[in-house]
XYZ file of C-alpha atoms in Angstrom:
506
model
C 0.000 0.000 0.000
C 2.862 2.333 0.869
C 4.375 1.702 -2.548
C 1.084 2.627 -4.226
C 0.906 5.938 -2.339
C 4.535 6.650 -3.187
C 3.951 6.004 -6.884
C 0.808 8.127 -6.787
C 2.676 10.989 -5.129
C 5.489 10.750 -7.676
C 2.927 10.810 -10.505
C 1.198 13.883 -9.065
C 4.475 15.740 -8.534
C 5.701 14.796 -12.018
C 2.424 15.967 -13.554
C 2.590 19.274 -11.694
C 6.211 19.801 -12.713
C 5.391 18.997 -16.336
C 2.401 21.338 -16.279
C 4.528 24.072 -14.703
C 7.226 23.619 -17.332
C 4.691 23.753 -20.186
C 3.021 26.791 -18.619
C 6.395 28.515 -18.385
C 7.255 27.694 -21.985
C 3.840 28.961 -23.113
C 4.327 32.257 -21.302
C 7.855 32.570 -22.680
C 6.563 31.962 -26.212
C 3.762 34.524 -25.839
C 6.205 37.030 -24.357
C 8.608 36.412 -27.191
C 5.864 36.988 -29.751
C 4.461 40.148 -28.204
C 6.834 41.789 -25.737
C 10.407 41.341 -26.948
C 11.854 44.687 -27.948
C 13.826 43.454 -30.935
C 10.728 41.795 -32.417
C 8.633 44.945 -31.974
C 11.396 47.139 -33.386
C 11.741 44.910 -36.428
C 8.009 45.192 -37.159
C 8.046 48.967 -36.676
C 11.068 49.437 -38.934
C 9.328 47.472 -41.672
C 6.198 49.572 -41.163
C 7.979 52.907 -41.587
C 10.218 51.671 -44.407
C 7.095 51.003 -46.452
C 6.133 54.701 -46.409
C 9.581 56.295 -46.767
C 9.838 58.524 -43.709
C 12.776 60.916 -43.437
C 13.877 64.174 -41.832
C 12.103 65.911 -44.704
C 8.704 64.373 -43.959
C 6.269 65.237 -41.153
C 5.777 61.930 -39.385
C 2.629 61.469 -37.294
C 2.385 58.346 -35.163
C -1.190 57.412 -34.229
C -2.015 55.310 -31.186
C -5.530 54.159 -31.897
C -7.106 50.939 -33.129
C -10.133 50.338 -35.314
C -11.646 53.767 -34.635
C -8.595 55.594 -35.985
C -8.559 53.213 -38.958
C -12.073 54.150 -40.013
C -14.045 51.443 -38.256
C -15.899 49.625 -41.031
C -15.309 52.185 -43.796
C -12.205 50.547 -45.189
C -8.669 51.780 -45.740
C -9.520 55.088 -47.413
C -11.752 56.876 -44.932
C -9.566 56.994 -41.808
C -8.705 59.716 -39.310
C -5.092 59.957 -40.602
C -6.279 60.248 -44.219
C -8.918 62.846 -43.364
C -6.379 64.942 -41.432
C -3.909 64.555 -44.291
C -6.491 65.918 -46.738
C -7.511 68.778 -44.429
C -3.858 69.887 -44.258
C -3.418 69.630 -48.030
C -1.030 66.702 -47.463
C 1.711 68.730 -45.791
C 2.662 70.449 -42.539
C 5.398 73.084 -42.320
C 6.267 72.423 -45.947
C 6.856 68.713 -45.341
C 4.834 65.853 -46.795
C 2.765 64.104 -44.146
C 3.507 60.491 -43.277
C 0.919 58.759 -41.066
C 1.730 55.593 -39.122
C -0.833 53.906 -36.876
C 1.139 51.646 -34.531
C -1.981 50.359 -32.769
C -3.955 47.242 -33.593
C -7.679 46.608 -33.625
C -8.878 44.932 -30.444
C -5.693 45.616 -28.435
C -5.507 47.682 -25.250
C -3.258 50.682 -24.662
C -0.378 48.561 -23.366
C 0.100 47.281 -26.917
C 0.634 50.898 -28.008
C 2.891 51.727 -25.079
C 5.323 48.904 -25.862
C 5.756 50.304 -29.362
C 5.994 53.878 -28.161
C 8.901 52.899 -25.901
C 10.790 51.651 -28.956
C 10.013 54.771 -30.982
C 11.111 57.207 -28.267
C 14.342 55.299 -27.615
C 15.150 55.184 -31.350
C 14.213 58.676 -32.518
C 16.881 58.731 -35.209
C 15.273 55.697 -36.811
C 11.596 56.602 -36.475
C 11.875 60.420 -36.646
C 8.564 61.231 -34.883
C 7.215 64.741 -35.480
C 3.977 64.251 -33.552
C 2.040 61.549 -31.706
C -1.779 61.411 -31.669
C -3.533 59.226 -29.078
C -7.167 58.151 -29.442
C -7.380 54.991 -27.360
C -9.476 53.640 -24.512
C -12.309 51.423 -25.754
C -10.404 48.135 -25.594
C -9.192 48.088 -21.992
C -11.697 45.464 -20.811
C -11.555 43.217 -23.871
C -9.386 40.660 -22.096
C -12.452 39.728 -20.039
C -14.439 39.096 -23.234
C -11.910 36.858 -24.938
C -13.043 33.238 -25.019
C -15.834 34.037 -22.580
C -18.296 31.241 -21.952
C -16.304 28.226 -20.775
C -18.554 26.479 -18.282
C -16.714 25.012 -15.290
C -18.412 23.817 -12.124
C -15.186 23.432 -10.166
C -13.767 26.470 -8.341
C -10.150 25.203 -8.596
C -10.584 24.645 -12.346
C -12.051 28.127 -12.741
C -9.036 29.568 -10.898
C -6.653 27.610 -13.111
C -8.436 28.726 -16.272
C -8.262 32.349 -15.163
C -4.521 32.227 -14.451
C -3.131 29.703 -16.940
C -2.199 30.766 -20.461
C -1.621 27.122 -21.349
C -5.170 26.061 -20.421
C -6.656 29.036 -22.247
C -4.806 28.107 -25.417
C -5.850 24.452 -25.100
C -9.482 25.438 -24.571
C -9.381 27.802 -27.548
C -7.805 25.126 -29.744
C -10.423 22.558 -28.697
C -13.202 25.138 -29.079
C -14.628 24.474 -25.649
C -16.312 27.857 -25.362
C -20.075 28.137 -25.654
C -22.283 30.568 -27.527
C -23.385 33.391 -25.227
C -26.886 33.964 -26.508
C -29.576 32.949 -23.996
C -26.893 32.807 -21.276
C -27.470 36.507 -20.627
C -30.227 37.581 -18.270
C -31.807 40.945 -17.485
C -30.058 40.742 -14.112
C -26.718 39.272 -15.089
C -23.574 37.836 -13.576
C -20.507 40.085 -13.207
C -17.693 39.520 -15.676
C -15.173 40.772 -13.118
C -15.068 42.124 -9.575
C -14.751 45.718 -8.384
C -11.066 45.194 -7.624
C -10.440 44.005 -11.182
C -12.352 46.965 -12.607
C -10.251 49.381 -10.572
C -7.056 47.561 -11.575
C -7.875 47.965 -15.281
C -8.600 51.689 -14.873
C -5.444 52.224 -12.790
C -3.369 50.350 -15.383
C -4.784 52.443 -18.226
C -4.055 55.671 -16.374
C -0.507 54.688 -15.426
C 0.209 53.659 -19.025
C -1.063 56.985 -20.346
C 1.089 58.784 -17.786
C 4.142 56.807 -18.898
C 3.396 57.608 -22.542
C 3.140 61.320 -21.746
C 6.356 61.210 -19.724
C 8.245 59.413 -22.505
C 7.099 61.907 -25.107
C 7.767 64.933 -22.902
C 11.270 63.776 -21.999
C 12.059 63.244 -25.678
C 10.603 66.540 -26.851
C 7.886 64.951 -28.971
C 4.552 66.816 -28.964
C 1.448 64.721 -28.382
C -2.258 65.282 -28.923
C -4.490 63.154 -26.691
C -8.228 62.979 -27.298
C -11.083 61.914 -25.111
C -12.789 58.811 -26.495
C -16.411 59.074 -27.622
C -19.166 56.488 -27.601
C -22.794 56.050 -28.592
C -24.628 56.900 -25.380
C -28.253 57.270 -26.454
C -28.566 54.384 -28.889
C -26.347 51.632 -27.507
C -27.723 49.597 -24.630
C -25.578 48.202 -21.798
C -24.356 44.664 -22.384
C -24.805 43.545 -18.776
C -26.593 44.957 -15.750
C -25.575 43.583 -12.355
C -28.137 43.615 -9.537
C -26.992 44.805 -6.125
C -28.071 41.900 -3.930
C -31.093 39.616 -4.132
C -32.172 38.917 -7.708
C -35.579 37.873 -6.400
C -36.350 41.358 -5.058
C -39.989 41.585 -6.171
C -40.312 45.320 -5.497
C -37.448 46.134 -7.859
C -38.762 43.979 -10.706
C -42.294 45.295 -10.234
C -41.038 48.876 -10.559
C -38.997 48.021 -13.659
C -42.016 46.373 -15.304
C -44.300 49.294 -14.467
C -41.718 51.744 -15.760
C -41.410 49.767 -18.969
C -45.186 49.700 -19.467
C -45.447 53.446 -18.865
C -42.545 54.084 -21.249
C -44.186 52.020 -24.003
C -47.382 54.043 -23.489
C -45.373 57.311 -23.755
C -46.375 58.097 -20.166
C -42.906 59.466 -19.490
C -43.571 61.159 -16.143
C -44.868 57.952 -14.572
C -42.068 55.967 -16.205
C -39.583 58.407 -14.674
C -41.132 57.927 -11.249
C -40.994 54.122 -11.435
C -37.394 54.019 -12.690
C -36.270 56.491 -10.024
C -37.833 54.292 -7.348
C -36.076 51.266 -8.811
C -32.816 53.202 -8.712
C -33.237 53.761 -4.977
C -33.349 49.977 -4.520
C -30.272 49.376 -6.696
C -28.238 52.403 -7.755
C -25.686 50.387 -9.764
C -28.045 48.672 -12.226
C -26.886 49.889 -15.655
C -30.171 49.211 -17.470
C -32.107 51.470 -15.078
C -29.751 54.370 -15.771
C -30.021 53.762 -19.513
C -33.823 53.781 -19.378
C -33.767 56.928 -17.247
C -31.617 58.509 -19.942
C -34.255 57.602 -22.526
C -37.008 59.145 -20.383
C -35.086 62.352 -19.697
C -34.329 62.626 -23.406
C -38.029 62.214 -24.245
C -38.802 64.961 -21.704
C -36.131 67.213 -23.303
C -34.096 67.253 -20.083
C -30.862 66.655 -21.939
C -28.355 67.380 -19.158
C -30.017 64.815 -16.918
C -30.202 62.393 -19.836
C -26.462 62.765 -20.431
C -25.694 62.061 -16.783
C -27.861 58.929 -16.819
C -26.376 57.644 -20.088
C -22.842 58.126 -18.766
C -23.676 56.122 -15.654
C -25.081 53.333 -17.831
C -21.716 53.145 -19.623
C -19.703 53.287 -16.400
C -21.787 50.547 -14.757
C -21.930 48.191 -17.749
C -20.883 44.770 -16.464
C -19.426 43.855 -19.871
C -17.969 47.172 -21.082
C -16.820 47.935 -24.589
C -17.019 51.751 -24.517
C -14.553 54.014 -22.717
C -15.866 55.170 -19.339
C -16.292 58.728 -18.089
C -13.551 57.921 -15.550
C -11.103 57.365 -18.405
C -12.149 60.533 -20.212
C -12.001 62.642 -17.051
C -8.453 61.422 -16.495
C -7.428 62.249 -20.068
C -8.534 65.857 -19.510
C -6.048 66.217 -16.632
C -3.048 65.481 -18.873
C -3.045 68.803 -20.715
C 0.065 71.011 -20.453
C 1.134 74.285 -22.010
C 4.246 72.946 -23.721
C 4.013 69.614 -25.485
C 0.922 67.733 -24.246
C -2.305 68.912 -25.839
C -5.702 67.463 -24.932
C -8.657 67.731 -27.286
C -12.164 66.738 -26.264
C -13.775 64.637 -28.994
C -16.760 63.916 -26.758
C -17.468 67.624 -26.305
C -16.903 68.348 -30.008
C -19.493 65.743 -30.995
C -21.930 66.975 -28.350
C -21.662 70.517 -29.699
C -22.636 69.278 -33.168
C -25.696 67.448 -31.834
C -29.009 69.303 -31.640
C -29.659 67.856 -28.189
C -26.070 67.737 -26.950
C -26.358 63.945 -26.887
C -24.329 61.468 -28.930
C -26.175 58.577 -30.520
C -26.690 57.157 -33.973
C -26.761 60.736 -35.232
C -22.937 60.654 -35.000
C -22.026 56.996 -34.375
C -22.486 53.845 -36.444
C -22.405 51.383 -33.523
C -21.428 51.576 -29.860
C -18.095 53.337 -30.305
C -17.191 53.792 -33.994
C -18.233 57.183 -35.433
C -20.267 57.479 -38.611
C -18.986 59.626 -41.483
C -20.137 62.876 -39.870
C -18.600 61.840 -36.563
C -15.290 61.046 -38.238
C -15.195 64.451 -39.910
C -15.831 66.224 -36.599
C -13.144 64.305 -34.684
C -10.619 64.629 -37.514
C -11.260 68.365 -37.821
C -10.733 68.773 -34.075
C -7.321 67.076 -34.216
C -6.352 68.794 -37.482
C -7.140 72.199 -35.996
C -5.017 71.445 -32.941
C -2.120 70.474 -35.228
C -2.498 73.853 -36.935
C -2.444 75.630 -33.572
C 0.655 73.761 -32.356
C 2.791 74.051 -35.463
C 1.580 77.435 -36.661
C 1.255 76.153 -40.201
C 1.092 78.510 -43.157
C -2.258 77.019 -44.150
C -4.780 79.858 -43.814
C -7.580 77.428 -43.085
C -8.166 73.703 -43.127
C -9.603 72.179 -46.266
C -13.244 71.685 -45.438
C -14.852 68.370 -46.344
C -18.570 68.316 -46.980
C -20.303 65.123 -45.945
C -21.770 64.443 -49.376
C -18.291 64.664 -50.955
C -16.614 62.065 -48.729
C -17.400 59.231 -51.118
C -15.790 61.092 -54.005
C -12.730 62.362 -52.097
C -11.884 59.065 -50.431
C -12.860 56.725 -53.277
C -15.727 55.136 -51.356
C -17.479 53.361 -54.201
C -20.330 50.855 -53.985
C -17.894 48.013 -53.360
C -16.473 49.818 -50.304
C -19.981 50.349 -49.006
C -20.950 46.758 -49.714
C -18.037 45.541 -47.572
C -18.914 48.193 -44.972
C -22.499 46.986 -44.601
C -21.498 43.314 -44.502
C -18.812 43.963 -41.887
C -21.025 45.996 -39.604
C -23.862 43.496 -40.068
C -21.606 40.697 -38.821
C -20.442 42.908 -35.954
C -24.014 43.636 -34.832
C -24.866 39.931 -35.045
C -21.902 39.024 -32.860
C -22.680 41.720 -30.289
C -26.334 40.693 -30.156
C -25.297 37.633 -28.158
C -23.745 39.840 -25.457
C -27.100 41.208 -24.293
C -30.072 39.560 -22.589
C -32.364 40.786 -25.375
C -30.580 40.462 -28.745
C -33.548 41.776 -30.736
C -32.514 45.373 -31.407
C -28.975 44.494 -32.468
C -30.240 41.687 -34.693
C -32.608 44.156 -36.356
C -29.669 46.484 -37.039
C -27.663 43.549 -38.355
C -30.472 42.561 -40.717
C -30.826 46.147 -41.930
C -27.105 46.289 -42.744
C -27.189 43.058 -44.747
C -30.261 44.252 -46.665
C -28.433 47.484 -47.556
C -25.527 45.403 -48.852
C -27.955 43.354 -50.932
C -29.421 46.533 -52.437
C -25.947 47.492 -53.636
C -25.134 44.070 -55.089
C -27.505 41.106 -54.898
C -25.147 38.858 -56.871
C -22.705 38.310 -53.984
C -23.051 35.655 -51.303
C -22.090 37.699 -48.219
C -25.414 39.449 -47.619
C -27.414 36.203 -47.949
C -25.011 34.459 -45.594
C -25.379 37.318 -43.126
C -29.174 37.126 -43.243
C -28.915 33.389 -42.642
C -26.843 34.118 -39.525
C -29.403 36.624 -38.254
C -32.240 34.147 -38.679
C -30.322 31.327 -37.007
C -29.876 33.663 -34.031
C -33.615 34.344 -34.125
C -34.194 30.572 -34.045
C -35.886 30.762 -37.449
C -34.096 27.819 -39.062
C -36.468 27.602 -42.031
C -35.803 31.148 -43.200
C -32.113 30.823 -42.332
C -31.754 27.735 -44.515
C -33.399 29.564 -47.424
C -30.830 32.363 -47.244
C -28.050 29.831 -46.723
C -29.073 27.891 -49.829
C -29.012 31.108 -51.853
C -25.532 31.952 -50.544
C -24.256 28.455 -51.408
C -25.661 28.704 -54.920
C -23.493 31.800 -55.465
C -20.230 30.704 -53.822
C -20.273 27.282 -52.178
C -16.539 27.308 -51.377
C -16.476 30.523 -49.310
C -19.779 29.732 -47.629
C -18.473 26.294 -46.689
C -15.346 27.821 -45.169
C -17.459 30.298 -43.183
C -19.693 27.530 -41.856
C -16.682 25.699 -40.397
C -16.240 28.464 -37.819
C -16.969 27.411 -34.247
C -19.195 30.419 -33.539
C -21.250 29.823 -36.688
C -21.627 26.126 -35.892
C -22.762 27.074 -32.394
C -25.543 29.365 -33.605
C -26.791 26.769 -36.103
C -26.920 24.159 -33.350
C -28.604 26.705 -31.089
C -31.330 27.302 -33.675
C -31.830 23.588 -34.333
C -32.034 22.785 -30.608
C -34.663 25.454 -30.075
């Protein structure tokens, strides 16, 4: 018996040592791929070599992901390109070179690692100016591969802390579809301590970026980060204590009924009472914002909408805490803060930002892009005292012509945003509104070109998510008849397979 226990102990220790070694190698590999200075420098050098920077060019480094790159508008209509056009392609007599060192879906730390290389190798990268528009992606790490169901607390702890297990789970596609897992009163994605840690990390990284640039004499423009406050619902609302609190749910239901009947004063009363029972429930603040907006009390609506963003239990938009911190970074010498949120508000009839200036939760629409780009372009003019008497104005109806946004660009735009809305629909307890927007986008794509498979495939996805398998299969058959190869490849995706199974099971 003693020998059995000894062998068992040896096996356990050996397994733990092997796991530890593999975990260490995994972390070393990931670090080598993402954090090693020589690897980052090599990528950056290749990036700038492709656009021929020199001492005779004005080199602007942008730290911003998909928003800076035009969201879903393609490679032509981007903040750097708009600013370039507004400045007639030169600053201080030098041709503009724009380099976005950020990456879609990455947090600010990704930018900071690259900024460290640039500031320590100024002779190579020759930065004239840095522009920072970043803050939406700080909580994305909590979204990645969300949905693995584990009943064991030790296994949950291991999954949270082990890169090796996360990679194995991703490879084996163990993660479930989120739709129907969400509830009106939802589970937190992270604790208060984790939320604070993310905000603190973001602020310290911004401070380091400012310090690096100041010490190296490189001017920087930092912008607040705007979102869709009136039209984009919270992803998760977390109840304060007992989910079975009947008084709270009764008030919410009465408020909803009054709101649907356009009885806004009574709706306001019910939602305010519900707020007294749970002040941190994001959905209540969002609905209060809607009521205040309907009553033309726009300042109160703005306050409520901001709280809905700040209290979202699955955030994707930058919080007011982040934007308030950005405003403190302004200096008279080389750090210049511009307020994109305020600029958009000033262009809104109500002072509120919604689908009037945004295309989804945090990517601007064409008008929004022009406003933000003009704000940054004007600040560049102020800083460098350019000889340009005034910025080249861009009228909204000329953007398609100026930036070569033909029907093909718009077709891809509508398909991309349709897929994005479909994906995000699964993040919320009620996917209906986002699925409607997804469907509308695919139908717009079909109007532009009904001979391509993408719009039919998108409409199939929407109907699978609506559990309408019959209609989904009709669209899917049409897509296959146009391009069976690409449709087949798309259907192999784990997420797509999950929604088809979801529809069939229901």
